[in-house]
Short mmCIF file of C-alpha atoms in Angstrom, two decimals:
data_model
loop_
_atom_site.label_atom_id
_atom_site.label_comp_id
_atom_site.label_asym_id
_atom_site.label_seq_id
_atom_site.Cartn_x
_atom_site.Cartn_y
_atom_site.Cartn_z
CA MET A 1 -53.57 16.05 -35.12
CA ARG A 2 -54.10 12.51 -34.71
CA ARG A 3 -54.81 10.48 -31.65
CA VAL A 4 -52.18 7.68 -31.43
CA ALA A 5 -51.03 4.62 -29.54
CA VAL A 6 -47.36 3.84 -29.39
CA VAL A 7 -47.56 0.01 -28.92
CA ALA A 8 -44.68 -2.41 -28.65
CA PRO A 9 -43.85 -5.87 -27.12
CA GLU A 10 -42.41 -5.12 -23.56
CA LYS A 11 -38.73 -5.75 -24.09
CA ALA A 12 -39.00 -3.33 -27.27
CA LEU A 13 -40.84 -0.32 -25.39
CA ARG A 14 -37.53 1.31 -24.33
CA VAL A 15 -36.03 1.26 -27.77
CA SER A 16 -39.43 2.46 -29.46
CA LEU A 17 -39.80 5.37 -26.94
CA VAL A 18 -36.15 6.29 -27.34
CA ARG A 19 -36.77 6.68 -31.07
CA ILE A 20 -40.01 8.58 -30.48
CA ALA A 21 -38.05 11.03 -28.33
CA GLU A 22 -35.20 11.44 -31.09
CA ALA A 23 -38.15 12.04 -33.82
CA GLY A 24 -39.69 14.60 -31.41
CA CYS A 25 -43.38 14.90 -32.71
CA VAL A 26 -45.43 12.74 -30.31
CA GLU A 27 -46.91 14.07 -27.21
CA ILE A 28 -47.39 11.11 -24.77
CA ASP A 29 -50.12 11.28 -22.06
CA LEU A 30 -48.51 10.69 -18.65
CA ALA A 31 -50.35 8.96 -15.88
CA GLY A 32 -51.47 11.54 -13.37
CA ASP A 33 -53.71 9.90 -10.78
CA GLY A 34 -53.32 12.72 -8.41
CA GLY A 35 -51.26 10.38 -5.67
CA PRO A 36 -48.23 11.09 -3.88
CA GLU A 37 -44.85 11.72 -6.19
CA VAL A 38 -43.51 8.52 -7.28
CA ARG A 39 -39.64 8.45 -7.21
CA ARG A 40 -38.29 6.29 -9.65
CA PRO A 41 -34.56 5.08 -9.60
CA ALA A 42 -33.09 7.56 -12.16
CA ALA A 43 -34.82 10.44 -10.63
CA THR A 44 -33.91 9.27 -7.01
CA ARG A 45 -30.14 9.37 -8.00
CA LEU A 46 -30.53 12.69 -9.82
CA ARG A 47 -31.96 14.18 -6.89
CA ARG A 48 -29.01 12.89 -4.66
CA LEU A 49 -26.45 14.59 -6.77
CA ARG A 50 -27.68 17.78 -5.77
CA THR A 51 -26.46 19.63 -8.81
CA GLU A 52 -27.88 21.29 -11.87
CA PRO A 53 -29.00 18.62 -14.33
CA ALA A 54 -27.49 19.18 -17.61
CA PRO A 55 -29.30 19.05 -20.70
CA PRO A 56 -31.36 15.61 -20.88
CA LEU A 57 -29.95 12.80 -22.96
CA LEU A 58 -31.12 9.39 -23.70
CA SER A 59 -29.60 6.19 -24.33
CA GLU A 60 -31.03 3.28 -26.36
CA ALA A 61 -29.55 0.54 -23.93
CA SER A 62 -30.39 0.29 -20.39
CA PRO A 63 -27.41 2.13 -18.35
CA ASP A 64 -26.01 1.05 -14.99
CA LEU A 65 -27.69 4.04 -13.09
CA ASP A 66 -25.00 3.53 -10.06
CA ALA A 67 -22.20 4.29 -12.49
CA LEU A 68 -24.11 7.17 -14.04
CA GLU A 69 -24.47 8.58 -10.20
CA ARG A 70 -20.86 7.80 -9.72
CA GLU A 71 -19.42 9.51 -13.15
CA GLY A 72 -21.92 12.55 -12.29
CA ARG A 73 -23.87 12.10 -15.73
CA THR A 74 -26.66 14.18 -14.79
CA ASP A 75 -27.57 14.50 -18.69
CA LEU A 76 -28.26 10.55 -18.89
CA LEU A 77 -30.03 10.48 -15.54
CA ALA A 78 -32.21 13.33 -16.38
CA GLY A 79 -33.45 11.52 -19.68
CA GLU A 80 -33.73 8.39 -18.00
CA ALA A 81 -35.88 9.95 -15.36
CA GLN A 82 -38.27 11.19 -18.10
CA LEU A 83 -38.05 7.77 -19.98
CA GLU A 84 -38.85 6.21 -16.58
CA GLU A 85 -41.99 8.34 -16.15
CA ARG A 86 -43.21 7.29 -19.45
CA LEU A 87 -42.46 3.69 -19.11
CA GLY A 88 -44.50 3.90 -15.80
CA SER A 89 -47.41 5.59 -17.56
CA ALA A 90 -47.68 2.44 -20.09
CA VAL A 91 -50.77 0.19 -19.95
CA ARG A 92 -49.52 -3.42 -20.11
CA ARG A 93 -51.47 -6.40 -21.27
CA GLY A 94 -49.46 -9.81 -21.36
CA GLU A 95 -46.15 -9.21 -23.20
CA ALA A 96 -47.55 -6.19 -24.96
CA ALA A 97 -47.38 -2.27 -23.66
CA ALA A 98 -49.05 0.89 -25.10
CA LEU A 99 -48.98 4.58 -24.60
CA ALA A 100 -51.54 6.79 -25.79
CA GLY A 101 -50.89 10.41 -27.06
CA TRP A 102 -51.10 13.00 -30.15
CA CYS A 103 -49.12 13.22 -33.00
CA PRO A 104 -49.47 15.54 -36.22
CA GLU A 105 -51.21 13.99 -39.11
CA ALA A 106 -48.23 14.75 -41.55
CA GLU A 107 -45.89 12.98 -39.05
CA VAL A 108 -47.48 9.61 -38.31
CA GLY A 109 -46.23 7.80 -41.64
CA ALA A 110 -42.54 8.75 -40.48
CA THR A 111 -42.94 8.18 -36.92
CA ALA A 112 -44.63 4.67 -37.60
CA ALA A 113 -41.75 3.41 -39.72
CA ARG A 114 -39.25 5.10 -37.42
CA ILE A 115 -40.11 3.17 -34.54
CA ALA A 116 -41.13 -0.07 -36.55
CA GLY A 117 -37.48 -1.16 -36.82
CA ALA A 118 -37.49 -1.29 -33.15
CA GLY A 119 -40.10 -3.68 -33.03
CA GLY A 120 -42.94 -1.06 -32.33
CA ALA A 121 -45.69 0.34 -33.96
CA LEU A 122 -47.99 3.60 -34.14
CA VAL A 123 -51.39 3.04 -34.12
CA VAL A 124 -53.76 5.93 -35.11
CA LEU A 125 -57.01 5.58 -32.81
CA ARG A 126 -60.62 7.52 -32.60
CA ALA A 127 -60.52 10.87 -30.93
CA PRO A 128 -62.07 10.70 -27.57
CA ARG A 129 -65.54 12.58 -27.10
CA GLY A 130 -65.27 15.79 -25.03
CA VAL A 131 -61.32 16.10 -25.35
CA ASP A 132 -59.80 18.78 -27.67
CA PRO A 133 -56.43 18.13 -29.48
CA PRO A 134 -53.88 20.28 -28.43
CA THR A 135 -52.84 22.98 -30.88
CA LEU A 136 -49.96 23.04 -32.96
CA LEU A 137 -49.56 26.38 -35.30
CA THR A 138 -47.40 26.20 -38.15
CA GLY A 139 -44.05 27.56 -37.45
CA ALA A 140 -44.57 26.97 -33.60
CA ASP A 141 -41.16 25.92 -31.71
CA THR A 142 -42.70 22.72 -30.76
CA GLY A 143 -43.20 21.59 -34.40
CA SER A 144 -41.39 18.83 -36.15
CA PRO A 145 -37.50 19.00 -36.46
CA ALA A 146 -37.98 17.37 -39.64
CA ARG A 147 -40.62 19.62 -41.17
CA PRO A 148 -39.14 23.32 -40.59
CA ALA A 149 -41.77 25.84 -41.09
CA ARG A 150 -41.87 28.80 -43.64
CA THR A 151 -39.73 31.34 -42.48
CA VAL A 152 -42.05 33.94 -42.51
CA ARG A 153 -44.89 31.89 -40.88
CA ARG A 154 -42.37 31.32 -38.26
CA SER A 155 -41.31 35.00 -37.74
CA PHE A 156 -45.35 35.98 -37.21
CA THR A 157 -45.78 33.10 -34.61
CA PRO A 158 -45.05 34.75 -31.51
CA LEU A 159 -47.49 37.39 -32.36
CA VAL A 160 -50.32 34.90 -31.84
CA SER A 161 -48.79 32.58 -29.12
CA THR A 162 -47.99 35.39 -26.77
CA TYR A 163 -51.95 36.19 -26.70
CA GLY A 164 -52.58 32.86 -26.10
CA THR A 165 -52.93 29.01 -27.59
CA VAL A 166 -55.59 29.10 -30.35
CA PRO A 167 -58.42 26.50 -29.68
CA TYR A 168 -57.72 23.41 -31.91
CA ALA A 169 -60.99 23.75 -33.75
CA ASP A 170 -60.33 27.64 -34.73
CA LEU A 171 -58.67 29.26 -37.75
CA ASP A 172 -55.02 29.64 -37.63
CA PRO A 173 -54.68 33.32 -37.52
CA THR A 174 -50.82 33.49 -37.91
CA LEU A 175 -50.20 34.84 -41.22
CA PRO A 176 -52.89 37.32 -41.40
CA ALA A 177 -52.24 38.68 -37.80
CA GLY A 178 -48.59 39.20 -39.05
CA ILE A 179 -49.65 41.28 -42.17
CA VAL A 180 -52.31 43.25 -40.18
CA TYR A 181 -49.56 44.14 -37.53
CA ALA A 182 -47.19 45.40 -40.03
CA VAL A 183 -49.91 47.45 -42.12
CA MET A 184 -50.82 49.15 -38.72
CA PHE A 185 -47.22 49.72 -37.80
CA GLY A 186 -46.42 51.27 -41.16
CA VAL A 187 -49.15 54.01 -40.96
CA MET A 188 -48.44 54.91 -37.27
CA PHE A 189 -44.54 54.81 -38.32
CA GLY A 190 -44.75 56.13 -41.92
CA ASP A 191 -41.34 57.29 -42.82
CA ALA A 192 -39.33 56.03 -45.86
CA GLY A 193 -35.81 56.59 -43.92
CA HIS A 194 -36.99 55.10 -40.55
CA GLY A 195 -38.51 52.02 -42.46
CA LEU A 196 -35.49 51.51 -44.43
CA LEU A 197 -33.43 51.53 -41.38
CA LEU A 198 -35.72 48.83 -39.73
CA VAL A 199 -35.18 46.94 -43.10
CA ALA A 200 -31.25 47.25 -42.57
CA LEU A 201 -31.88 45.88 -39.14
CA ALA A 202 -33.60 43.04 -40.02
CA LEU A 203 -30.94 42.07 -42.74
CA LEU A 204 -28.45 42.35 -39.62
CA LEU A 205 -30.67 39.84 -37.79
CA ARG A 206 -30.51 37.58 -40.68
CA ALA A 207 -26.91 37.72 -40.58
CA GLY A 208 -26.63 36.86 -36.81
CA ARG A 209 -25.47 40.38 -36.07
CA PRO A 210 -24.95 41.60 -33.24
CA ARG A 211 -24.43 38.17 -31.66
CA ARG A 212 -25.98 39.19 -28.54
CA LEU A 213 -29.37 39.38 -30.71
CA ALA A 214 -28.64 35.88 -32.32
CA ALA A 215 -31.57 34.60 -30.44
CA LEU A 216 -33.68 37.08 -32.48
CA ARG A 217 -32.70 35.66 -35.96
CA PRO A 218 -36.07 33.98 -36.70
CA LEU A 219 -37.88 37.16 -36.20
CA TRP A 220 -35.86 39.02 -39.18
CA PRO A 221 -38.84 39.12 -41.59
CA PHE A 222 -41.36 40.17 -39.13
CA VAL A 223 -39.11 43.03 -38.57
CA ALA A 224 -38.65 43.46 -42.37
CA GLY A 225 -42.06 43.27 -43.15
CA ALA A 226 -42.61 46.24 -40.60
CA GLY A 227 -39.92 48.15 -42.48
CA LEU A 228 -41.44 47.61 -45.65
CA ALA A 229 -44.83 49.01 -44.49
CA ALA A 230 -43.43 52.13 -42.92
CA THR A 231 -41.09 52.71 -45.89
CA LEU A 232 -44.50 52.33 -48.18
CA ALA A 233 -46.30 54.70 -45.90
CA GLY A 234 -43.45 57.29 -45.88
CA VAL A 235 -43.59 57.16 -49.52
CA ALA A 236 -47.24 57.99 -49.62
CA TYR A 237 -46.78 60.61 -46.97
CA GLY A 238 -43.63 62.19 -48.73
CA GLU A 239 -41.29 61.49 -45.46
CA PHE A 240 -37.79 60.77 -45.78
CA PHE A 241 -36.08 61.34 -42.45
CA GLY A 242 -38.88 64.08 -42.01
CA PRO A 243 -40.32 66.44 -44.57
CA THR A 244 -36.77 66.76 -46.28
CA GLY A 245 -38.60 67.41 -49.92
CA VAL A 246 -36.34 64.19 -50.90
CA LEU A 247 -39.75 62.32 -51.86
CA PRO A 248 -43.01 63.98 -53.42
CA VAL A 249 -46.18 63.49 -51.71
CA LEU A 250 -47.91 60.58 -53.53
CA TRP A 251 -51.14 60.47 -51.07
CA LEU A 252 -51.25 63.03 -48.20
CA ALA A 253 -49.03 65.05 -46.03
CA PRO A 254 -50.01 64.23 -42.53
CA LEU A 255 -49.77 67.82 -40.82
CA GLU A 256 -51.55 69.26 -43.94
CA GLU A 257 -54.57 66.84 -43.92
CA PRO A 258 -55.06 65.28 -40.41
CA MET A 259 -58.64 64.87 -40.99
CA ARG A 260 -58.50 62.96 -44.18
CA LEU A 261 -55.75 60.62 -42.40
CA LEU A 262 -58.05 60.38 -39.29
CA ALA A 263 -60.93 59.21 -41.80
CA ALA A 264 -58.74 56.79 -43.55
CA ALA A 265 -57.83 55.34 -40.14
CA VAL A 266 -61.30 54.79 -38.79
CA LEU A 267 -62.23 53.21 -42.10
CA LEU A 268 -59.12 50.82 -42.11
CA GLY A 269 -60.25 49.76 -38.70
CA ALA A 270 -63.82 49.39 -39.88
CA VAL A 271 -62.66 47.11 -42.34
CA LEU A 272 -60.34 45.03 -40.26
CA LEU A 273 -63.35 44.67 -37.56
CA ALA A 274 -65.68 43.35 -40.68
CA PHE A 275 -62.87 40.66 -41.37
CA ALA A 276 -62.35 39.59 -37.91
CA TYR A 277 -66.23 39.36 -37.41
CA ALA A 278 -66.03 36.97 -40.28
CA ALA A 279 -63.38 35.02 -39.03
CA GLY A 280 -65.20 34.59 -35.44
CA ILE A 281 -68.32 33.46 -37.37
CA VAL A 282 -66.43 30.74 -38.67
CA ASN A 283 -64.70 29.60 -35.45
CA ARG A 284 -67.93 29.77 -33.59
CA TRP A 285 -69.48 27.48 -36.06
CA ARG A 286 -66.32 25.24 -35.76
CA GLU A 287 -66.48 25.31 -31.95
CA GLY A 288 -70.08 24.95 -31.13
CA GLY A 289 -72.02 24.55 -34.36
CA PRO A 290 -74.82 26.66 -36.02
CA ALA A 291 -76.41 27.60 -32.90
CA SER A 292 -73.22 29.26 -31.26
CA ALA A 293 -72.39 30.83 -34.70
CA LEU A 294 -75.78 32.40 -34.87
CA PHE A 295 -76.26 33.96 -31.49
CA ALA A 296 -72.81 34.75 -30.17
CA THR A 297 -71.74 38.40 -29.83
CA THR A 298 -68.82 37.61 -32.02
CA GLY A 299 -70.79 35.57 -34.11
CA VAL A 300 -73.45 36.26 -36.79
CA ALA A 301 -75.50 38.36 -34.22
CA GLY A 302 -72.53 40.39 -33.40
CA ALA A 303 -71.64 40.82 -37.10
CA ALA A 304 -75.25 42.07 -37.76
CA LEU A 305 -75.38 44.61 -35.12
CA TYR A 306 -72.07 45.93 -36.21
CA LEU A 307 -73.10 46.34 -39.96
CA GLY A 308 -76.29 47.90 -38.90
CA LEU A 309 -74.68 50.22 -36.81
CA ALA A 310 -72.05 50.93 -39.70
CA GLY A 311 -75.20 51.68 -42.01
CA VAL A 312 -76.51 54.12 -39.61
CA ALA A 313 -73.11 55.31 -39.23
CA GLY A 314 -72.88 55.71 -43.26
CA CYS A 315 -75.72 57.91 -43.10
CA VAL A 316 -74.51 60.61 -41.32
CA TRP A 317 -70.81 60.31 -43.15
CA PHE A 318 -72.63 60.21 -46.43
CA ASP A 319 -75.95 62.14 -45.99
CA ARG A 320 -77.70 59.53 -47.42
CA PRO A 321 -81.00 58.53 -45.43
CA ALA A 322 -81.27 55.08 -47.33
CA TYR A 323 -78.43 53.78 -45.18
CA ALA A 324 -80.13 54.59 -42.17
CA ALA A 325 -83.24 52.71 -42.58
CA ALA A 326 -81.12 49.68 -44.00
CA GLY A 327 -78.71 49.92 -41.16
CA ALA A 328 -81.41 50.13 -38.60
CA VAL A 329 -83.13 47.25 -39.68
CA ILE A 330 -79.96 45.08 -39.92
CA ALA A 331 -78.91 46.42 -36.21
CA VAL A 332 -82.44 45.67 -34.74
CA VAL A 333 -82.18 41.96 -36.07
CA GLY A 334 -78.61 41.93 -34.79
CA LEU A 335 -79.70 43.14 -31.26
CA ALA A 336 -82.45 40.46 -30.95
CA LEU A 337 -80.08 37.75 -31.84
CA VAL A 338 -77.45 39.00 -29.60
CA ALA A 339 -80.20 39.49 -26.85
CA ALA A 340 -81.39 35.89 -27.46
CA GLY A 341 -77.90 34.43 -26.85
CA LEU A 342 -77.11 36.38 -24.03
CA TYR A 343 -80.27 35.54 -21.96
CA ALA A 344 -80.01 31.79 -22.49
CA THR A 345 -76.56 32.40 -20.48
CA THR A 346 -78.38 33.96 -17.58
CA ALA A 347 -80.50 32.18 -14.90
CA GLY A 348 -83.51 33.59 -16.20
CA GLY A 349 -86.41 35.97 -14.51
CA PRO A 350 -86.31 39.64 -13.84
CA GLY A 351 -82.35 39.22 -13.15
CA GLY A 352 -81.64 37.49 -16.43
CA VAL A 353 -83.59 40.52 -18.23
CA VAL A 354 -81.77 43.17 -16.40
CA GLN A 355 -78.28 41.28 -17.26
CA THR A 356 -79.04 41.33 -20.76
CA GLY A 357 -80.06 44.71 -20.99
CA ILE A 358 -76.55 45.83 -19.64
CA GLN A 359 -74.89 43.30 -21.55
CA LEU A 360 -76.58 44.76 -24.77
CA LEU A 361 -75.54 48.26 -23.92
CA ASP A 362 -71.92 47.05 -23.28
CA ALA A 363 -71.98 45.26 -26.67
CA VAL A 364 -73.12 48.53 -28.81
CA VAL A 365 -70.87 50.78 -26.88
CA ARG A 366 -67.82 48.35 -27.31
CA ILE A 367 -68.32 48.41 -31.18
CA GLY A 368 -68.28 52.27 -31.41
CA SER A 369 -65.33 52.56 -29.00
CA ASN A 370 -63.26 49.69 -30.76
CA VAL A 371 -63.90 51.54 -34.34
CA VAL A 372 -62.90 54.80 -32.98
CA SER A 373 -59.96 52.99 -31.33
CA PHE A 374 -58.54 52.76 -34.56
CA ALA A 375 -57.90 56.69 -34.68
CA ARG A 376 -54.88 56.28 -32.93
CA LEU A 377 -53.34 55.08 -36.25
CA ALA A 378 -53.75 58.88 -37.61
CA ALA A 379 -52.96 60.27 -34.10
CA PHE A 380 -49.55 58.70 -33.52
CA GLY A 381 -49.01 58.86 -37.54
CA LEU A 382 -49.37 62.60 -36.81
CA THR A 383 -46.95 62.36 -33.83
CA HIS A 384 -44.14 60.61 -36.09
CA ALA A 385 -44.74 63.57 -38.72
CA ALA A 386 -44.55 66.49 -36.02
CA LEU A 387 -41.35 64.99 -34.40
CA GLY A 388 -39.82 64.69 -38.32
CA ALA A 389 -41.00 68.26 -38.92
CA ILE A 390 -39.21 69.42 -35.78
CA VAL A 391 -36.18 67.87 -36.15
CA TRP A 392 -35.88 69.34 -40.01
CA ASP A 393 -37.19 72.83 -38.84
CA GLY A 394 -34.32 72.69 -36.34
CA THR A 395 -31.85 71.33 -39.04
CA THR A 396 -32.25 73.81 -41.62
CA ALA A 397 -32.49 76.79 -39.26
CA LEU A 398 -29.02 75.97 -37.91
CA ALA A 399 -27.64 74.91 -41.46
CA GLY A 400 -27.42 78.62 -42.66
CA ARG A 401 -25.27 79.60 -39.90
CA GLY A 402 -21.87 79.04 -41.44
CA PRO A 403 -19.57 76.05 -40.83
CA VAL A 404 -20.29 75.77 -36.92
CA GLY A 405 -23.79 75.95 -38.20
CA VAL A 406 -23.81 73.09 -40.16
CA ALA A 407 -21.80 71.00 -37.77
CA ALA A 408 -24.70 71.73 -35.15
CA ALA A 409 -27.30 70.95 -38.03
CA LEU A 410 -25.74 67.61 -38.46
CA VAL A 411 -25.95 66.75 -34.94
CA VAL A 412 -29.31 68.01 -34.61
CA PHE A 413 -30.48 65.99 -37.51
CA LEU A 414 -28.69 62.58 -36.34
CA ALA A 415 -29.69 62.93 -32.90
CA GLY A 416 -33.10 64.06 -33.31
CA ASN A 417 -33.85 61.06 -35.98
CA ALA A 418 -32.32 58.76 -33.63
CA LEU A 419 -34.55 59.89 -30.77
CA THR A 420 -37.66 59.82 -33.12
CA PHE A 421 -36.85 56.41 -34.73
CA ALA A 422 -36.43 54.89 -31.04
CA LEU A 423 -39.25 56.39 -29.41
CA GLU A 424 -42.00 56.09 -32.15
CA ALA A 425 -40.84 52.47 -32.83
CA LEU A 426 -41.65 51.56 -29.38
CA VAL A 427 -45.07 53.54 -29.43
CA ALA A 428 -46.34 52.29 -32.62
CA GLY A 429 -45.22 48.53 -31.94
CA VAL A 430 -47.14 48.89 -28.60
CA GLN A 431 -50.25 50.53 -30.14
CA ALA A 432 -50.43 47.95 -33.09
CA LEU A 433 -50.12 45.03 -30.64
CA ARG A 434 -53.03 46.57 -28.79
CA LEU A 435 -55.28 46.96 -31.46
CA GLU A 436 -54.41 43.70 -32.63
CA TYR A 437 -55.08 41.82 -29.43
CA TYR A 438 -58.15 43.93 -27.83
CA GLU A 439 -60.05 44.82 -31.27
CA LEU A 440 -59.29 41.97 -33.34
CA PHE A 441 -58.13 39.00 -31.30
CA SER A 442 -61.12 39.63 -28.88
CA ARG A 443 -63.60 38.74 -31.91
CA LEU A 444 -61.68 35.89 -33.12
CA PHE A 445 -61.39 33.93 -29.73
CA GLU A 446 -63.82 33.13 -27.09
CA GLY A 447 -61.80 30.29 -25.18
CA GLU A 448 -58.23 29.02 -25.35
CA GLY A 449 -56.47 25.56 -26.37
CA ARG A 450 -53.86 23.37 -25.36
CA PRO A 451 -50.40 23.80 -26.82
CA PHE A 452 -48.72 20.92 -28.16
CA ARG A 453 -45.73 19.54 -26.16
CA PRO A 454 -44.12 16.77 -27.89
CA TRP A 455 -41.58 15.00 -26.16
CA HIS A 456 -38.04 15.67 -27.84
CA LEU A 457 -34.81 14.30 -26.41
CA PRO A 458 -31.45 13.72 -28.56
CA ALA A 459 -30.16 10.25 -27.89
CA GLU A 460 -26.58 8.87 -27.01
CA PRO A 461 -25.23 6.37 -29.67
CA ALA A 462 -25.86 2.92 -28.20
CA GLU A 463 -23.24 0.47 -27.30
CA PRO A 464 -22.87 -2.61 -29.38
CA ALA A 465 -25.65 -4.88 -28.49
CA GLU A 466 -27.77 -7.64 -29.56
CA PRO A 467 -29.94 -6.73 -32.58
CA VAL A 468 -33.63 -5.53 -31.41
CA GLU A 469 -34.95 -8.42 -33.80
CA GLY A 470 -33.22 -10.97 -31.49
CA LEU A 471 -35.79 -10.02 -28.71
CA ALA A 472 -38.59 -11.86 -30.71
CA ALA A 473 -36.65 -14.89 -29.94
CA ASP A 474 -37.16 -14.62 -26.05
CA ALA A 475 -41.02 -13.92 -26.56
CA GLU A 476 -43.68 -15.98 -27.41
CA PRO A 477 -44.17 -15.69 -31.44
CA PRO A 478 -47.48 -13.89 -32.45
CA ALA A 479 -49.75 -15.88 -34.36
CA SER A 480 -49.69 -15.64 -38.38
CA GLY A 481 -47.12 -13.19 -38.38
CA GLU A 482 -49.18 -10.84 -35.86
CA THR A 483 -47.33 -7.63 -35.09
CA ALA A 484 -47.26 -5.67 -31.70
CA ALA A 485 -49.99 -3.40 -33.13
CA GLY A 486 -52.08 -6.58 -33.95
CA GLN A 487 -51.63 -7.72 -30.15
CA ILE A 488 -52.97 -4.68 -28.74
CA ALA A 489 -55.94 -4.42 -30.95
CA ARG A 490 -56.71 -7.82 -29.96
CA LEU A 491 -56.40 -6.97 -26.37
CA GLY A 492 -58.84 -3.91 -26.60
CA PRO A 493 -58.30 -0.16 -26.38
CA ALA A 494 -54.67 1.06 -24.84
CA ARG A 495 -56.25 3.71 -22.56
CA GLU A 496 -59.59 5.05 -21.31
CA GLU A 497 -59.48 8.71 -21.69
CA HIS A 498 -60.88 11.19 -19.29
CA SER A 499 -61.57 14.59 -19.87
#
């Protein structure tokens, strides 16, 4: 993300802003002095109409606002009101005007070329100190219309944006978060038949069916990924619409080896937490430098405490005392670093010591509870398998009782699987989301960023008018072919930033 200024001669500013709005990839700073609301002409007329405004629309040529009011053109009035707000936020020096804002780095060149024909320029500025740029995740709805995101990444973006806005300095977790969610969902929803139904549902969404769910079409790769993970887990479990025997057990049968499944779920959670700590260390470094990365509970200190406790747990699990010694040393180092970081945030004195002690205890307990929390992967996987077994046992019991029994068995099989599919899909989806947010994202992020909100409005074709180049004839010609950007640079900074 780059800090930019839209600069243009006063007479070309309107056309330049219209082209900026059409491009839809620049967020323009608006003047907010905290004073009373200023009612500009277009906004006043729009308010007088007392009707729900249509989607805003812009016109390159300055419209007759009275005529628009008489004709009830709320779309053009709404667009003109937004344009007036930005025109009123411009800094003016003589015949030149400028507006500061933000633009994705990949779009700077194309946007500059777009407004150059209108007599304006897009000038790259140094980012102001103490002000974080807005965050634009790849695949977000506010991305540039000219550069659509890849389908898979776009489908995963709501998973992150629902949690919050990623700080600009942090890693973009979109793709890993989507993959991890699909894996956890698959472990809990492990049935090849039910997974294939999810894949089929994803393909229906991709085709825009049913029409009522057409708005969910961009999410089809997300649904397909979850269905594929559930299918693979079902193949490993030997489950196809329950324990029907259609598939052999390739790894384990959940109902026959629940403790093995539980151990695998906790181990998977421990690995995911280790990766979350690694990403947290990178984020703390990028946010606050080495000190922040070293002493934060989600940085090196917390990771050392986690690895040390994992070593001690390894001693108990594998019956190897060497793990206990190494783990204890690492855990003590981690505790010391965490304590130093926590104490530095207190007011000091005895009260600070007590507060640090309580927070240390909380950190240790939370690590244990976070690891154990992944046992729910096995618990809900067992629940899914148990429901499938109940439905299949009922089906086989009825199937041997003549034609009526066969018909009843078919009803039980279809209704039972439909109920299991709906119930378990909901439960597994919610539980996977809970693990993602509370156990993993809580280690990745300590703050929240600001979303990138570009100004994007369509423009109505302009009426025939004098070429924009003719504006230069009315203005004082720049010396030595100086451009509008050069005029602004000569006059000094376009806007002083305030954090």
